[in-house]
Amino acid sequence: MKDHHSIFLKLGLILLANVCWQTGYSQIPGDELSAIITSLEGEDYQARYEARMALQDSVSDATAPGNRSQRIALEKQLISVLDDELLPTTRLWILRQLDTIGSDASIEALAGLLNDSNADVADAARMALVANPSSKATRALIDGLENATEDSKALGFISALGDRKSRRAVKAIAPFLSSENLDVVQEAIMALGEIGGRSSRDALNAFYPSAHSRVKGSVELALLETSNDLDLCTRMISEGSDRSVQASALQRGASLNANRSAEALQGALEAGTALDNASLIRVAMLSSSSALRDVALSSVEELSLADQAVVVGALANGEPGSNEDVTASLAQSQNEPLKIQAVEALGRIGSVTSLPILLEALNSRSRDLRETAAYALASLPDARVDRELMAAAQSGSVEERANALAALSHRNSSGVAALVNELVQNDGDDAIREAALEAMERIGDAASFEVLVDLIVSNASGLRRDAQRTLKRMSLRIGDPETAWEAFNVGFQKASGDPDAKKALLVVIDSAPTKATIEYLKETWMKEDEASRKIILRTLPVWRNWDGGFLLLDIANFQDSSDAIKDSCYDGVSRLILSNPPSLNRKFELARMALQTATTDKRRDAILKGFRNSGGPERRYVNNNDVDPILKETVLAEAN
């Protein structure tokens, strides 16, 4: 148990940040600072954490606008307690605060820690100097680099000076280009590239002829970064040591003079000096320069498939209508990956002109190409597409109409659902009615429920099964069970003298999972129609909410229900539990009632088997709620 002193100390730390500034202190009271340091040095994790937060909050307050005097005072305090006898973790936390509020006053103390025996403390002091706004910090880092006796320390100082981007550091960094350690050389190159300016360029140019092959590309990149030398850029497009240099040279050159850079790109592609055509083409295609894009596009046919794919990727980022002809040409490729990429690009930049290509792809034997074409059709930005497809869906050959309906089903534009409903009801061509039914799965609306129910009842043109399939899938997408039940209710009335039609509706009645539907099924069960009962027992286990399970329990408890029916009901409840509709509360309520009413081990086992795929949500539920002990044991065993 914690003593009263510890509790008092922690409360004081929590209140410290708010109290000290609000009461007018320009620094943390001495006894409070001592308490913080004591806690930071202690073994109590929670006390250390609270001390850290208290100190950090004080620093945060001190850096707020208008609190300059507090910041100065607090910085002096932190420097004064930065004792090498403190634990490294304590010193590191203080250094982290000086990283935030450090100024001229901190330089001497931080410089004194650059060679600390603890490497982490030395690194933290160096990083605090990098963040320090004082110019003296640069001088301290330069001194540290000039006095570095190990490559590991030199690496840190070079990186720090590169981060500060002070040109005063170039003279100190340049000699390290001659280091035998290539890691040090690489760091020096990068630092000079970050610093930039004439002195950095002079040092890099002087070093370049003798640079090791492993770092030659880095020198080239640094030179490109530090200059506006167009001649260098155009030369490096062909002569750069690696593909990243050539691509960077083209990008840099394009920003200086796009036409000259385009000429250099043309020369590199023709001469075969480009190390990676794809990298250069990507830069050219993404450029705003028409000259560069023309060079890339003019050689599309001669490019490899991989390079053509790069072109297509860049084309896809263009404006709608731009380069549609080139993209359409690539969409005719026999190479499926390239074809797919081009079709996707047409969805972004294409127009009504691209429709024939996309419709052909929509009927491809390749599932990937079909799905890509569907996405592209949905994305086409040209408003003329809808008008042309709507007209084509109502006139022309059967194939043309069916293709237009398929395309419209992916666009879901205004008026399409009404057109599809009309075609399903009244079109005289069965093939068009089938195509309209397929389209209805994706774009049908609430009015489509009545159309589909009527078709199921009438079985016009033998399309009952197609209508059933469409109704099931469409209802999942629309998610309007009440409207669906209204259509079913009317349908059952129309089917009152047609047992087959009634059975056909019962088969898909789970498309309308409402309370009214459950009541209708209960009434139907009570009429003792054997065929209807079999359908109900098949339908309730796949119900889309838990009401189907509760009705199964009701049926199992009807006086006239046979043991076989009762077994079927409990098996159905098990299947429903396994399918896991939403609401854990109702799931476990159903399981509780089922276990209470189950009169045989077989039925109880059936309910428990429904939990064989239990996971974290079920585990948490049984641990936090009053649940049947055997059920809890089952869930915990399955969830682990």
Short mmCIF file of N, CA, C and O in Angstrom, two decimals, residues 533-594:
data_model
loop_
_atom_site.label_atom_id
_atom_site.label_comp_id
_atom_site.label_asym_id
_atom_site.label_seq_id
_atom_site.Cartn_x
_atom_site.Cartn_y
_atom_site.Cartn_z
N ARG A 533 -44.82 -25.67 -44.61
CA ARG A 533 -44.03 -25.86 -43.39
C ARG A 533 -42.58 -26.22 -43.73
O ARG A 533 -41.63 -25.74 -43.09
N LYS A 534 -42.39 -27.06 -44.73
CA LYS A 534 -41.03 -27.46 -45.11
C LYS A 534 -40.24 -26.24 -45.59
O LYS A 534 -39.05 -26.07 -45.27
N ILE A 535 -40.91 -25.38 -46.36
CA ILE A 535 -40.22 -24.18 -46.85
C ILE A 535 -39.87 -23.25 -45.70
O ILE A 535 -38.77 -22.68 -45.64
N ILE A 536 -40.79 -23.11 -44.74
CA ILE A 536 -40.55 -22.24 -43.59
C ILE A 536 -39.35 -22.74 -42.78
O ILE A 536 -38.49 -21.96 -42.35
N LEU A 537 -39.27 -24.07 -42.59
CA LEU A 537 -38.14 -24.63 -41.84
C LEU A 537 -36.82 -24.46 -42.58
O LEU A 537 -35.75 -24.42 -41.95
N ARG A 538 -36.87 -24.35 -43.91
CA ARG A 538 -35.64 -24.09 -44.67
C ARG A 538 -35.28 -22.60 -44.68
O ARG A 538 -34.11 -22.25 -44.76
N THR A 539 -36.27 -21.76 -44.57
CA THR A 539 -36.05 -20.32 -44.70
C THR A 539 -35.61 -19.65 -43.41
O THR A 539 -34.71 -18.80 -43.40
N LEU A 540 -36.20 -20.01 -42.28
CA LEU A 540 -35.91 -19.31 -41.02
C LEU A 540 -34.45 -19.40 -40.57
O LEU A 540 -33.93 -18.43 -40.01
N PRO A 541 -33.76 -20.52 -40.81
CA PRO A 541 -32.35 -20.57 -40.39
C PRO A 541 -31.44 -19.59 -41.13
O PRO A 541 -30.31 -19.37 -40.70
N VAL A 542 -31.89 -19.02 -42.25
CA VAL A 542 -31.06 -18.04 -42.96
C VAL A 542 -31.67 -16.64 -42.85
O VAL A 542 -31.39 -15.76 -43.65
N TRP A 543 -32.52 -16.45 -41.84
CA TRP A 543 -33.15 -15.15 -41.62
C TRP A 543 -32.09 -14.09 -41.36
O TRP A 543 -31.01 -14.39 -40.83
N ARG A 544 -32.40 -12.85 -41.69
CA ARG A 544 -31.39 -11.79 -41.59
C ARG A 544 -31.39 -11.07 -40.25
O ARG A 544 -30.67 -10.09 -40.07
N ASN A 545 -32.25 -11.51 -39.35
CA ASN A 545 -32.17 -11.03 -37.98
C ASN A 545 -32.60 -12.16 -37.06
O ASN A 545 -32.95 -13.25 -37.52
N TRP A 546 -32.60 -11.90 -35.76
CA TRP A 546 -32.82 -12.97 -34.79
C TRP A 546 -34.29 -13.38 -34.68
O TRP A 546 -34.59 -14.40 -34.06
N ASP A 547 -35.20 -12.63 -35.28
CA ASP A 547 -36.62 -12.98 -35.20
C ASP A 547 -36.88 -14.37 -35.76
O ASP A 547 -37.76 -15.10 -35.28
N GLY A 548 -36.11 -14.74 -36.79
CA GLY A 548 -36.30 -16.08 -37.35
C GLY A 548 -36.00 -17.17 -36.34
O GLY A 548 -36.68 -18.21 -36.28
N GLY A 549 -35.01 -16.94 -35.49
CA GLY A 549 -34.66 -17.94 -34.46
C GLY A 549 -35.74 -18.06 -33.41
O GLY A 549 -36.07 -19.16 -32.96
N PHE A 550 -36.29 -16.92 -32.99
CA PHE A 550 -37.34 -16.97 -31.96
C PHE A 550 -38.60 -17.65 -32.50
O PHE A 550 -39.29 -18.36 -31.77
N LEU A 551 -38.90 -17.45 -33.80
CA LEU A 551 -40.05 -18.16 -34.37
C LEU A 551 -39.78 -19.66 -34.43
O LEU A 551 -40.69 -20.47 -34.17
N LEU A 552 -38.56 -20.06 -34.70
CA LEU A 552 -38.23 -21.49 -34.69
C LEU A 552 -38.48 -22.09 -33.30
O LEU A 552 -38.99 -23.21 -33.18
N LEU A 553 -38.13 -21.35 -32.25
CA LEU A 553 -38.38 -21.85 -30.90
C LEU A 553 -39.88 -21.94 -30.62
O LEU A 553 -40.35 -22.89 -29.97
N ASP A 554 -40.65 -20.94 -31.12
CA ASP A 554 -42.11 -21.00 -30.97
C ASP A 554 -42.66 -22.26 -31.64
O ASP A 554 -43.50 -22.98 -31.07
N ILE A 555 -42.21 -22.52 -32.87
CA ILE A 555 -42.69 -23.69 -33.61
C ILE A 555 -42.32 -24.98 -32.88
O ILE A 555 -43.14 -25.91 -32.77
N ALA A 556 -41.11 -25.02 -32.32
CA ALA A 556 -40.67 -26.22 -31.60
C ALA A 556 -41.55 -26.49 -30.39
O ALA A 556 -41.71 -27.64 -29.96
N ASN A 557 -42.13 -25.43 -29.82
CA ASN A 557 -42.93 -25.59 -28.61
C ASN A 557 -44.44 -25.69 -28.88
O ASN A 557 -45.23 -25.77 -27.94
N PHE A 558 -44.83 -25.64 -30.18
CA PHE A 558 -46.24 -25.89 -30.49
C PHE A 558 -46.58 -27.33 -30.10
O PHE A 558 -45.78 -28.25 -30.27
N GLN A 559 -47.81 -27.52 -29.59
CA GLN A 559 -48.20 -28.83 -29.08
C GLN A 559 -48.16 -29.92 -30.15
O GLN A 559 -47.84 -31.08 -29.87
N ASP A 560 -48.46 -29.56 -31.40
CA ASP A 560 -48.53 -30.59 -32.43
C ASP A 560 -47.19 -30.83 -33.12
O ASP A 560 -47.11 -31.61 -34.07
N SER A 561 -46.11 -30.16 -32.67
CA SER A 561 -44.82 -30.33 -33.33
C SER A 561 -44.21 -31.67 -32.95
O SER A 561 -44.06 -31.99 -31.76
N SER A 562 -43.84 -32.44 -33.93
CA SER A 562 -43.22 -33.75 -33.71
C SER A 562 -41.77 -33.58 -33.27
O SER A 562 -41.19 -32.49 -33.36
N ASP A 563 -41.20 -34.68 -32.77
CA ASP A 563 -39.78 -34.63 -32.38
C ASP A 563 -38.90 -34.25 -33.57
O ASP A 563 -37.90 -33.53 -33.40
N ALA A 564 -39.24 -34.74 -34.74
CA ALA A 564 -38.45 -34.43 -35.93
C ALA A 564 -38.49 -32.93 -36.23
O ALA A 564 -37.47 -32.32 -36.57
N ILE A 565 -39.67 -32.35 -36.08
CA ILE A 565 -39.80 -30.91 -36.31
C ILE A 565 -39.01 -30.14 -35.26
O ILE A 565 -38.31 -29.17 -35.56
N LYS A 566 -39.11 -30.59 -33.99
CA LYS A 566 -38.39 -29.91 -32.92
C LYS A 566 -36.88 -29.98 -33.17
O LYS A 566 -36.16 -28.98 -33.00
N ASP A 567 -36.39 -31.17 -33.57
CA ASP A 567 -34.96 -31.29 -33.87
C ASP A 567 -34.56 -30.34 -35.00
O ASP A 567 -33.51 -29.69 -34.94
N SER A 568 -35.41 -30.24 -36.02
CA SER A 568 -35.13 -29.33 -37.15
C SER A 568 -35.09 -27.88 -36.68
O SER A 568 -34.26 -27.09 -37.15
N CYS A 569 -35.99 -27.53 -35.77
CA CYS A 569 -36.02 -26.15 -35.26
C CYS A 569 -34.74 -25.82 -34.50
O CYS A 569 -34.15 -24.74 -34.70
N TYR A 570 -34.27 -26.72 -33.66
CA TYR A 570 -33.05 -26.44 -32.90
C TYR A 570 -31.83 -26.44 -33.81
O TYR A 570 -30.90 -25.63 -33.62
N ASP A 571 -31.81 -27.30 -34.81
CA ASP A 571 -30.74 -27.25 -35.80
C ASP A 571 -30.76 -25.92 -36.54
O ASP A 571 -29.71 -25.33 -36.85
N GLY A 572 -31.97 -25.44 -36.84
CA GLY A 572 -32.11 -24.15 -37.51
C GLY A 572 -31.61 -23.00 -36.66
O GLY A 572 -30.94 -22.08 -37.16
N VAL A 573 -31.93 -23.03 -35.35
CA VAL A 573 -31.43 -22.00 -34.44
C VAL A 573 -29.90 -22.03 -34.42
O VAL A 573 -29.24 -20.99 -34.43
N SER A 574 -29.33 -23.23 -34.40
CA SER A 574 -27.87 -23.38 -34.41
C SER A 574 -27.27 -22.73 -35.65
O SER A 574 -26.27 -22.00 -35.57
N ARG A 575 -27.88 -22.98 -36.81
CA ARG A 575 -27.37 -22.40 -38.05
C ARG A 575 -27.48 -20.87 -38.04
O ARG A 575 -26.59 -20.17 -38.52
N LEU A 576 -28.58 -20.37 -37.48
CA LEU A 576 -28.75 -18.92 -37.42
C LEU A 576 -27.70 -18.29 -36.50
O LEU A 576 -27.13 -17.25 -36.82
N ILE A 577 -27.45 -18.93 -35.36
CA ILE A 577 -26.42 -18.43 -34.44
C ILE A 577 -25.07 -18.41 -35.14
O ILE A 577 -24.29 -17.47 -35.02
N LEU A 578 -24.80 -19.44 -35.91
CA LEU A 578 -23.53 -19.53 -36.62
C LEU A 578 -23.40 -18.45 -37.68
O LEU A 578 -22.32 -17.91 -37.91
N SER A 579 -24.53 -18.10 -38.33
CA SER A 579 -24.48 -17.06 -39.37
C SER A 579 -24.33 -15.66 -38.78
O SER A 579 -23.93 -14.73 -39.45
N ASN A 580 -24.69 -15.50 -37.50
CA ASN A 580 -24.36 -14.32 -36.71
C ASN A 580 -24.91 -12.99 -37.23
O ASN A 580 -24.16 -12.08 -37.53
N PRO A 581 -26.24 -12.83 -37.29
CA PRO A 581 -26.79 -11.50 -37.58
C PRO A 581 -26.39 -10.50 -36.49
O PRO A 581 -25.90 -10.90 -35.43
N PRO A 582 -26.59 -9.20 -36.70
CA PRO A 582 -26.18 -8.20 -35.71
C PRO A 582 -26.92 -8.36 -34.37
O PRO A 582 -28.03 -8.88 -34.33
N SER A 583 -26.30 -7.87 -33.31
CA SER A 583 -26.81 -7.79 -31.93
C SER A 583 -26.43 -9.01 -31.10
O SER A 583 -27.08 -10.06 -31.14
N LEU A 584 -25.37 -8.84 -30.30
CA LEU A 584 -24.95 -9.91 -29.38
C LEU A 584 -26.00 -10.15 -28.30
O LEU A 584 -26.20 -11.29 -27.86
N ASN A 585 -26.66 -9.09 -27.86
CA ASN A 585 -27.66 -9.27 -26.81
C ASN A 585 -28.76 -10.24 -27.25
O ASN A 585 -29.13 -11.16 -26.51
N ARG A 586 -29.28 -10.04 -28.45
CA ARG A 586 -30.34 -10.92 -28.95
C ARG A 586 -29.79 -12.31 -29.24
O ARG A 586 -30.49 -13.31 -29.08
N LYS A 587 -28.57 -12.39 -29.67
CA LYS A 587 -27.96 -13.69 -29.94
C LYS A 587 -27.92 -14.53 -28.67
O LYS A 587 -28.33 -15.70 -28.67
N PHE A 588 -27.45 -13.95 -27.58
CA PHE A 588 -27.35 -14.70 -26.34
C PHE A 588 -28.72 -14.89 -25.68
O PHE A 588 -28.92 -15.87 -24.95
N GLU A 589 -29.64 -13.96 -25.92
CA GLU A 589 -31.00 -14.16 -25.43
C GLU A 589 -31.64 -15.36 -26.12
O GLU A 589 -32.30 -16.20 -25.49
N LEU A 590 -31.44 -15.46 -27.44
CA LEU A 590 -31.97 -16.60 -28.19
C LEU A 590 -31.34 -17.90 -27.69
O LEU A 590 -32.04 -18.90 -27.47
N ALA A 591 -30.02 -17.87 -27.48
CA ALA A 591 -29.34 -19.07 -26.99
C ALA A 591 -29.84 -19.47 -25.61
O ALA A 591 -30.03 -20.65 -25.31
N ARG A 592 -30.06 -18.46 -24.75
CA ARG A 592 -30.55 -18.74 -23.39
C ARG A 592 -31.91 -19.44 -23.44
O ARG A 592 -32.13 -20.46 -22.79
N MET A 593 -32.82 -18.88 -24.24
CA MET A 593 -34.16 -19.48 -24.34
C MET A 593 -34.08 -20.88 -24.95
O MET A 593 -34.80 -21.80 -24.52
N ALA A 594 -33.22 -21.04 -25.95
CA ALA A 594 -33.10 -22.34 -26.59
C ALA A 594 -32.58 -23.39 -25.62
O ALA A 594 -33.08 -24.53 -25.56
#
